[in-house]
Amino acid sequence: MIKPIPKYIERQIQKRDKLYYETPNGHTRYYAYLTTNDKELVKVTVAVKHYKNKWYCKQVAVHGVHSDKCFLKDIVLHFMGNYSVGWFAEGLQESPKWYESKHWGWQDDKYFNIPSDILNLEYISKFPE
């Protein structure tokens, strides 16, 4: 039920990323956008990275506003509070990391509310509550 990143959102992410990072670097950055899933407002977190001067992005976390769980894919939270994203499916690493999977998993919402810019904050005005 998790939909791919809409093309217009992907363009917004790329534009914002270029604004913040004029020169490509290998660090992973995070951006978010709002959408609906089963009539619930959800925040989708996207990981972004440059590798060999090519730009990559992928969804890593989906949070329902009224849910205490979130869906995750190819991301792990380390003990000291930093996140790692696996990029094997995109061809950026030789072998998959232990936390990478072809399927979405879930975890408590409190652990994966990754600080990130929300690109379409005006989307929330569609919901009166």
Short mmCIF file of N, CA and C in Angstrom, two decimals:
data_model
loop_
_atom_site.label_atom_id
_atom_site.label_comp_id
_atom_site.label_asym_id
_atom_site.label_seq_id
_atom_site.Cartn_x
_atom_site.Cartn_y
_atom_site.Cartn_z
N MET A 1 0.81 -1.20 0.00
CA MET A 1 0.00 0.00 0.00
C MET A 1 0.85 1.26 0.00
N ILE A 2 2.15 1.10 0.13
CA ILE A 2 3.04 2.26 0.12
C ILE A 2 3.32 2.62 -1.34
N LYS A 3 2.96 3.84 -1.68
CA LYS A 3 3.09 4.29 -3.06
C LYS A 3 4.49 4.83 -3.31
N PRO A 4 4.96 4.76 -4.57
CA PRO A 4 6.27 5.33 -4.89
C PRO A 4 6.25 6.86 -4.72
N ILE A 5 7.42 7.45 -4.68
CA ILE A 5 7.54 8.90 -4.55
C ILE A 5 6.97 9.55 -5.82
N PRO A 6 6.02 10.46 -5.67
CA PRO A 6 5.51 11.16 -6.86
C PRO A 6 6.63 11.96 -7.54
N LYS A 7 6.56 12.06 -8.84
CA LYS A 7 7.62 12.74 -9.60
C LYS A 7 7.76 14.21 -9.19
N TYR A 8 6.64 14.89 -8.93
CA TYR A 8 6.74 16.30 -8.55
C TYR A 8 7.41 16.45 -7.18
N ILE A 9 7.18 15.51 -6.27
CA ILE A 9 7.86 15.54 -4.97
C ILE A 9 9.34 15.25 -5.15
N GLU A 10 9.67 14.30 -6.00
CA GLU A 10 11.07 13.98 -6.27
C GLU A 10 11.81 15.21 -6.81
N ARG A 11 11.15 15.96 -7.69
CA ARG A 11 11.77 17.20 -8.22
C ARG A 11 11.96 18.23 -7.11
N GLN A 12 10.98 18.34 -6.20
CA GLN A 12 11.10 19.27 -5.08
C GLN A 12 12.26 18.87 -4.16
N ILE A 13 12.39 17.57 -3.92
CA ILE A 13 13.49 17.08 -3.08
C ILE A 13 14.82 17.41 -3.74
N GLN A 14 14.92 17.15 -5.03
CA GLN A 14 16.17 17.41 -5.75
C GLN A 14 16.50 18.90 -5.74
N LYS A 15 15.49 19.74 -5.91
CA LYS A 15 15.71 21.19 -5.89
C LYS A 15 16.18 21.65 -4.51
N ARG A 16 15.53 21.16 -3.45
CA ARG A 16 15.91 21.55 -2.08
C ARG A 16 17.31 21.03 -1.75
N ASP A 17 17.60 19.82 -2.19
CA ASP A 17 18.91 19.23 -1.92
C ASP A 17 20.01 20.02 -2.63
N LYS A 18 19.74 20.45 -3.84
CA LYS A 18 20.72 21.25 -4.59
C LYS A 18 20.93 22.61 -3.93
N LEU A 19 19.88 23.15 -3.33
CA LEU A 19 19.98 24.42 -2.62
C LEU A 19 20.88 24.29 -1.39
N TYR A 20 20.71 23.21 -0.64
CA TYR A 20 21.49 22.99 0.57
C TYR A 20 22.89 22.45 0.30
N TYR A 21 23.02 21.65 -0.73
CA TYR A 21 24.30 20.98 -1.04
C TYR A 21 24.64 21.25 -2.50
N GLU A 22 25.29 22.37 -2.74
CA GLU A 22 25.63 22.77 -4.11
C GLU A 22 26.60 21.80 -4.77
N THR A 23 27.53 21.28 -3.99
CA THR A 23 28.47 20.29 -4.51
C THR A 23 28.10 18.92 -3.97
N PRO A 24 28.07 17.90 -4.82
CA PRO A 24 27.69 16.56 -4.36
C PRO A 24 28.62 16.04 -3.28
N ASN A 25 28.04 15.36 -2.31
CA ASN A 25 28.85 14.67 -1.30
C ASN A 25 28.23 13.31 -1.02
N GLY A 26 28.95 12.45 -0.38
CA GLY A 26 28.51 11.08 -0.17
C GLY A 26 27.67 10.86 1.08
N HIS A 27 27.34 11.93 1.80
CA HIS A 27 26.56 11.79 3.02
C HIS A 27 25.08 11.60 2.71
N THR A 28 24.40 10.88 3.56
CA THR A 28 22.96 10.67 3.40
C THR A 28 22.22 11.82 4.07
N ARG A 29 21.26 12.38 3.35
CA ARG A 29 20.41 13.44 3.87
C ARG A 29 18.97 12.96 3.86
N TYR A 30 18.12 13.62 4.64
CA TYR A 30 16.73 13.19 4.77
C TYR A 30 15.78 14.35 4.50
N TYR A 31 14.73 14.06 3.74
CA TYR A 31 13.65 15.00 3.46
C TYR A 31 12.35 14.25 3.67
N ALA A 32 11.26 14.99 3.86
CA ALA A 32 9.97 14.35 4.10
C ALA A 32 8.88 15.06 3.31
N TYR A 33 7.81 14.34 3.07
CA TYR A 33 6.62 14.93 2.46
C TYR A 33 5.38 14.29 3.07
N LEU A 34 4.27 15.00 2.96
CA LEU A 34 3.00 14.52 3.51
C LEU A 34 2.14 13.98 2.38
N THR A 35 1.39 12.94 2.69
CA THR A 35 0.46 12.35 1.73
C THR A 35 -0.60 11.61 2.53
N THR A 36 -1.49 10.91 1.85
CA THR A 36 -2.49 10.10 2.54
C THR A 36 -2.31 8.64 2.16
N ASN A 37 -2.67 7.78 3.11
CA ASN A 37 -2.66 6.34 2.89
C ASN A 37 -3.85 5.79 3.66
N ASP A 38 -4.78 5.18 2.98
CA ASP A 38 -6.03 4.69 3.60
C ASP A 38 -6.74 5.80 4.37
N LYS A 39 -6.81 6.98 3.78
CA LYS A 39 -7.49 8.16 4.33
C LYS A 39 -6.84 8.70 5.59
N GLU A 40 -5.61 8.30 5.87
CA GLU A 40 -4.87 8.81 7.02
C GLU A 40 -3.71 9.66 6.52
N LEU A 41 -3.46 10.77 7.19
CA LEU A 41 -2.32 11.61 6.87
C LEU A 41 -1.05 10.89 7.28
N VAL A 42 -0.09 10.79 6.36
CA VAL A 42 1.18 10.12 6.66
C VAL A 42 2.35 11.02 6.27
N LYS A 43 3.42 10.86 7.00
CA LYS A 43 4.69 11.54 6.69
C LYS A 43 5.63 10.49 6.12
N VAL A 44 6.13 10.75 4.92
CA VAL A 44 7.05 9.84 4.26
C VAL A 44 8.45 10.46 4.30
N THR A 45 9.40 9.73 4.85
CA THR A 45 10.78 10.21 4.92
C THR A 45 11.59 9.57 3.80
N VAL A 46 12.35 10.41 3.11
CA VAL A 46 13.14 9.99 1.95
C VAL A 46 14.61 10.21 2.26
N ALA A 47 15.44 9.22 1.95
CA ALA A 47 16.90 9.36 2.08
C ALA A 47 17.46 9.75 0.72
N VAL A 48 18.44 10.64 0.74
CA VAL A 48 19.06 11.16 -0.49
C VAL A 48 20.57 11.03 -0.37
N LYS A 49 21.20 10.70 -1.47
CA LYS A 49 22.66 10.54 -1.46
C LYS A 49 23.22 10.76 -2.86
N HIS A 50 24.42 11.28 -2.94
CA HIS A 50 25.18 11.34 -4.19
C HIS A 50 26.21 10.22 -4.18
N TYR A 51 26.38 9.58 -5.32
CA TYR A 51 27.41 8.55 -5.45
C TYR A 51 27.94 8.62 -6.87
N LYS A 52 29.23 8.84 -6.98
CA LYS A 52 29.88 8.99 -8.28
C LYS A 52 29.15 10.01 -9.15
N ASN A 53 28.87 11.16 -8.54
CA ASN A 53 28.21 12.30 -9.19
C ASN A 53 26.80 12.00 -9.71
N LYS A 54 26.17 10.98 -9.19
CA LYS A 54 24.79 10.68 -9.54
C LYS A 54 23.93 10.80 -8.28
N TRP A 55 22.73 11.33 -8.44
CA TRP A 55 21.83 11.58 -7.32
C TRP A 55 20.87 10.40 -7.14
N TYR A 56 20.70 9.93 -5.90
CA TYR A 56 19.82 8.82 -5.58
C TYR A 56 18.87 9.22 -4.45
N CYS A 57 17.66 8.68 -4.50
CA CYS A 57 16.74 8.89 -3.38
C CYS A 57 15.85 7.66 -3.24
N LYS A 58 15.40 7.42 -2.02
CA LYS A 58 14.51 6.29 -1.76
C LYS A 58 13.73 6.53 -0.48
N GLN A 59 12.54 5.96 -0.41
CA GLN A 59 11.73 6.05 0.80
C GLN A 59 12.32 5.12 1.85
N VAL A 60 12.38 5.62 3.09
CA VAL A 60 12.91 4.78 4.15
C VAL A 60 11.97 4.65 5.34
N ALA A 61 11.05 5.59 5.53
CA ALA A 61 10.13 5.52 6.67
C ALA A 61 8.79 6.14 6.29
N VAL A 62 7.70 5.50 6.74
CA VAL A 62 6.35 6.00 6.51
C VAL A 62 5.63 5.98 7.85
N HIS A 63 5.20 7.18 8.31
CA HIS A 63 4.55 7.34 9.61
C HIS A 63 3.10 7.76 9.42
N GLY A 64 2.18 7.01 9.95
CA GLY A 64 0.80 7.48 10.03
C GLY A 64 0.66 8.41 11.22
N VAL A 65 -0.05 9.51 11.05
CA VAL A 65 -0.15 10.51 12.12
C VAL A 65 -0.81 9.92 13.37
N HIS A 66 -1.80 9.07 13.19
CA HIS A 66 -2.52 8.50 14.33
C HIS A 66 -2.04 7.10 14.68
N SER A 67 -0.91 6.70 14.18
CA SER A 67 -0.41 5.35 14.41
C SER A 67 0.78 5.37 15.37
N ASP A 68 0.91 4.33 16.16
CA ASP A 68 2.07 4.24 17.04
C ASP A 68 3.17 3.38 16.42
N LYS A 69 2.97 2.93 15.19
CA LYS A 69 3.97 2.15 14.45
C LYS A 69 4.33 2.91 13.18
N CYS A 70 5.51 2.62 12.65
CA CYS A 70 5.88 3.18 11.36
C CYS A 70 6.46 2.06 10.50
N PHE A 71 6.35 2.23 9.21
CA PHE A 71 6.90 1.26 8.27
C PHE A 71 8.30 1.70 7.86
N LEU A 72 9.22 0.74 7.76
CA LEU A 72 10.63 1.03 7.48
C LEU A 72 11.14 0.12 6.38
N LYS A 73 12.13 0.64 5.65
CA LYS A 73 12.79 -0.18 4.65
C LYS A 73 14.22 0.31 4.50
N ASP A 74 15.17 -0.61 4.66
CA ASP A 74 16.61 -0.35 4.43
C ASP A 74 17.19 0.73 5.32
N ILE A 75 16.73 0.83 6.56
CA ILE A 75 17.26 1.81 7.49
C ILE A 75 17.38 1.18 8.87
N VAL A 76 18.38 1.63 9.62
CA VAL A 76 18.59 1.13 10.98
C VAL A 76 18.97 2.31 11.87
N LEU A 77 18.55 2.23 13.14
CA LEU A 77 18.91 3.22 14.15
C LEU A 77 20.01 2.62 15.01
N HIS A 78 21.13 3.32 15.13
CA HIS A 78 22.24 2.86 15.96
C HIS A 78 22.08 3.37 17.39
N PHE A 79 22.81 2.76 18.28
CA PHE A 79 22.74 3.05 19.71
C PHE A 79 22.91 4.54 20.03
N MET A 80 23.81 5.21 19.34
CA MET A 80 24.10 6.62 19.64
C MET A 80 23.15 7.59 18.94
N GLY A 81 22.10 7.10 18.29
CA GLY A 81 21.09 7.97 17.72
C GLY A 81 21.29 8.36 16.27
N ASN A 82 22.23 7.74 15.60
CA ASN A 82 22.38 8.05 14.18
C ASN A 82 21.75 6.93 13.35
N TYR A 83 21.39 7.25 12.13
CA TYR A 83 20.73 6.32 11.23
C TYR A 83 21.67 5.91 10.11
N SER A 84 21.52 4.69 9.64
CA SER A 84 22.25 4.21 8.46
C SER A 84 21.24 3.68 7.46
N VAL A 85 21.49 3.99 6.20
CA VAL A 85 20.62 3.54 5.12
C VAL A 85 21.41 2.61 4.22
N GLY A 86 20.80 1.51 3.85
CA GLY A 86 21.43 0.58 2.92
C GLY A 86 21.07 0.94 1.49
N TRP A 87 22.07 0.89 0.61
CA TRP A 87 21.88 1.29 -0.78
C TRP A 87 22.21 0.15 -1.74
N PHE A 88 22.08 -1.09 -1.33
CA PHE A 88 22.41 -2.23 -2.18
C PHE A 88 21.50 -2.32 -3.40
N ALA A 89 20.21 -2.14 -3.22
CA ALA A 89 19.25 -2.24 -4.32
C ALA A 89 19.52 -1.21 -5.42
N GLU A 90 20.15 -0.10 -5.06
CA GLU A 90 20.46 0.94 -6.03
C GLU A 90 21.83 0.72 -6.66
N GLY A 91 22.57 -0.30 -6.21
CA GLY A 91 23.87 -0.62 -6.78
C GLY A 91 25.02 0.18 -6.20
N LEU A 92 24.85 0.76 -5.02
CA LEU A 92 25.88 1.59 -4.42
C LEU A 92 26.79 0.83 -3.46
N GLN A 93 26.50 -0.43 -3.19
CA GLN A 93 27.32 -1.25 -2.31
C GLN A 93 27.42 -2.65 -2.89
N GLU A 94 28.46 -3.36 -2.50
CA GLU A 94 28.72 -4.69 -3.07
C GLU A 94 27.79 -5.77 -2.54
N SER A 95 27.40 -5.66 -1.30
CA SER A 95 26.52 -6.67 -0.71
C SER A 95 25.51 -5.99 0.21
N PRO A 96 24.37 -6.63 0.44
CA PRO A 96 23.36 -6.01 1.30
C PRO A 96 23.78 -6.00 2.76
N LYS A 97 23.37 -4.96 3.47
CA LYS A 97 23.59 -4.88 4.91
C LYS A 97 22.57 -5.78 5.61
N TRP A 98 22.82 -6.10 6.86
CA TRP A 98 21.95 -7.02 7.58
C TRP A 98 20.54 -6.49 7.75
N TYR A 99 20.35 -5.18 7.70
CA TYR A 99 19.03 -4.59 7.92
C TYR A 99 18.28 -4.32 6.62
N GLU A 100 18.85 -4.61 5.47
CA GLU A 100 18.18 -4.37 4.20
C GLU A 100 17.25 -5.54 3.86
N SER A 101 16.14 -5.21 3.21
CA SER A 101 15.16 -6.23 2.84
C SER A 101 14.39 -5.76 1.61
N LYS A 102 13.79 -6.69 0.92
CA LYS A 102 12.93 -6.34 -0.21
C LYS A 102 11.55 -5.91 0.27
N HIS A 103 11.25 -6.15 1.53
CA HIS A 103 9.92 -5.89 2.07
C HIS A 103 9.99 -4.80 3.14
N TRP A 104 8.87 -4.15 3.35
CA TRP A 104 8.76 -3.15 4.41
C TRP A 104 8.54 -3.85 5.74
N GLY A 105 9.20 -3.35 6.78
CA GLY A 105 9.00 -3.84 8.14
C GLY A 105 8.36 -2.74 8.97
N TRP A 106 8.22 -2.95 10.25
CA TRP A 106 7.65 -1.92 11.11
C TRP A 106 8.41 -1.84 12.42
N GLN A 107 8.24 -0.72 13.09
CA GLN A 107 8.89 -0.45 14.36
C GLN A 107 8.06 0.59 15.10
N ASP A 108 8.32 0.76 16.39
CA ASP A 108 7.63 1.80 17.15
C ASP A 108 7.94 3.17 16.53
N ASP A 109 6.93 3.98 16.45
CA ASP A 109 7.02 5.28 15.79
C ASP A 109 8.06 6.20 16.42
N LYS A 110 8.26 6.09 17.72
CA LYS A 110 9.14 7.02 18.42
C LYS A 110 10.61 6.90 18.00
N TYR A 111 11.02 5.77 17.44
CA TYR A 111 12.42 5.58 17.09
C TYR A 111 12.79 6.11 15.71
N PHE A 112 11.83 6.26 14.83
CA PHE A 112 12.17 6.62 13.45
C PHE A 112 11.46 7.87 12.97
N ASN A 113 11.31 8.84 13.85
CA ASN A 113 10.81 10.15 13.44
C ASN A 113 12.05 11.00 13.13
N ILE A 114 12.62 10.76 11.97
CA ILE A 114 13.91 11.34 11.58
C ILE A 114 13.75 12.85 11.33
N PRO A 115 14.57 13.67 11.96
CA PRO A 115 14.49 15.11 11.69
C PRO A 115 14.76 15.40 10.22
N SER A 116 13.81 16.09 9.57
CA SER A 116 13.96 16.38 8.15
C SER A 116 13.01 17.51 7.76
N ASP A 117 13.35 18.21 6.68
CA ASP A 117 12.47 19.24 6.13
C ASP A 117 11.23 18.58 5.54
N ILE A 118 10.05 19.12 5.84
CA ILE A 118 8.82 18.66 5.21
C ILE A 118 8.55 19.59 4.03
N LEU A 119 8.54 19.03 2.84
CA LEU A 119 8.49 19.84 1.63
C LEU A 119 7.12 20.42 1.33
N ASN A 120 6.06 19.72 1.63
CA ASN A 120 4.72 20.18 1.28
C ASN A 120 3.86 20.36 2.53
N LEU A 121 4.31 21.19 3.43
CA LEU A 121 3.61 21.40 4.70
C LEU A 121 2.19 21.92 4.50
N GLU A 122 1.94 22.61 3.39
CA GLU A 122 0.59 23.13 3.11
C GLU A 122 -0.42 22.00 2.92
N TYR A 123 0.03 20.79 2.67
CA TYR A 123 -0.85 19.63 2.47
C TYR A 123 -1.70 19.37 3.72
N ILE A 124 -1.20 19.74 4.86
CA ILE A 124 -1.91 19.48 6.12
C ILE A 124 -3.20 20.29 6.21
N SER A 125 -3.29 21.38 5.47
CA SER A 125 -4.50 22.20 5.53
C SER A 125 -5.72 21.49 4.92
N LYS A 126 -5.54 20.37 4.23
CA LYS A 126 -6.65 19.60 3.68
C LYS A 126 -7.40 18.82 4.76
N PHE A 127 -6.82 18.77 5.96
CA PHE A 127 -7.41 18.01 7.05
C PHE A 127 -7.87 18.95 8.15
N PRO A 128 -9.16 19.09 8.35
CA PRO A 128 -9.67 20.05 9.33
C PRO A 128 -9.24 19.73 10.76
N GLU A 129 -9.10 18.47 11.10
CA GLU A 129 -8.73 18.12 12.47
C GLU A 129 -7.25 18.35 12.68
#
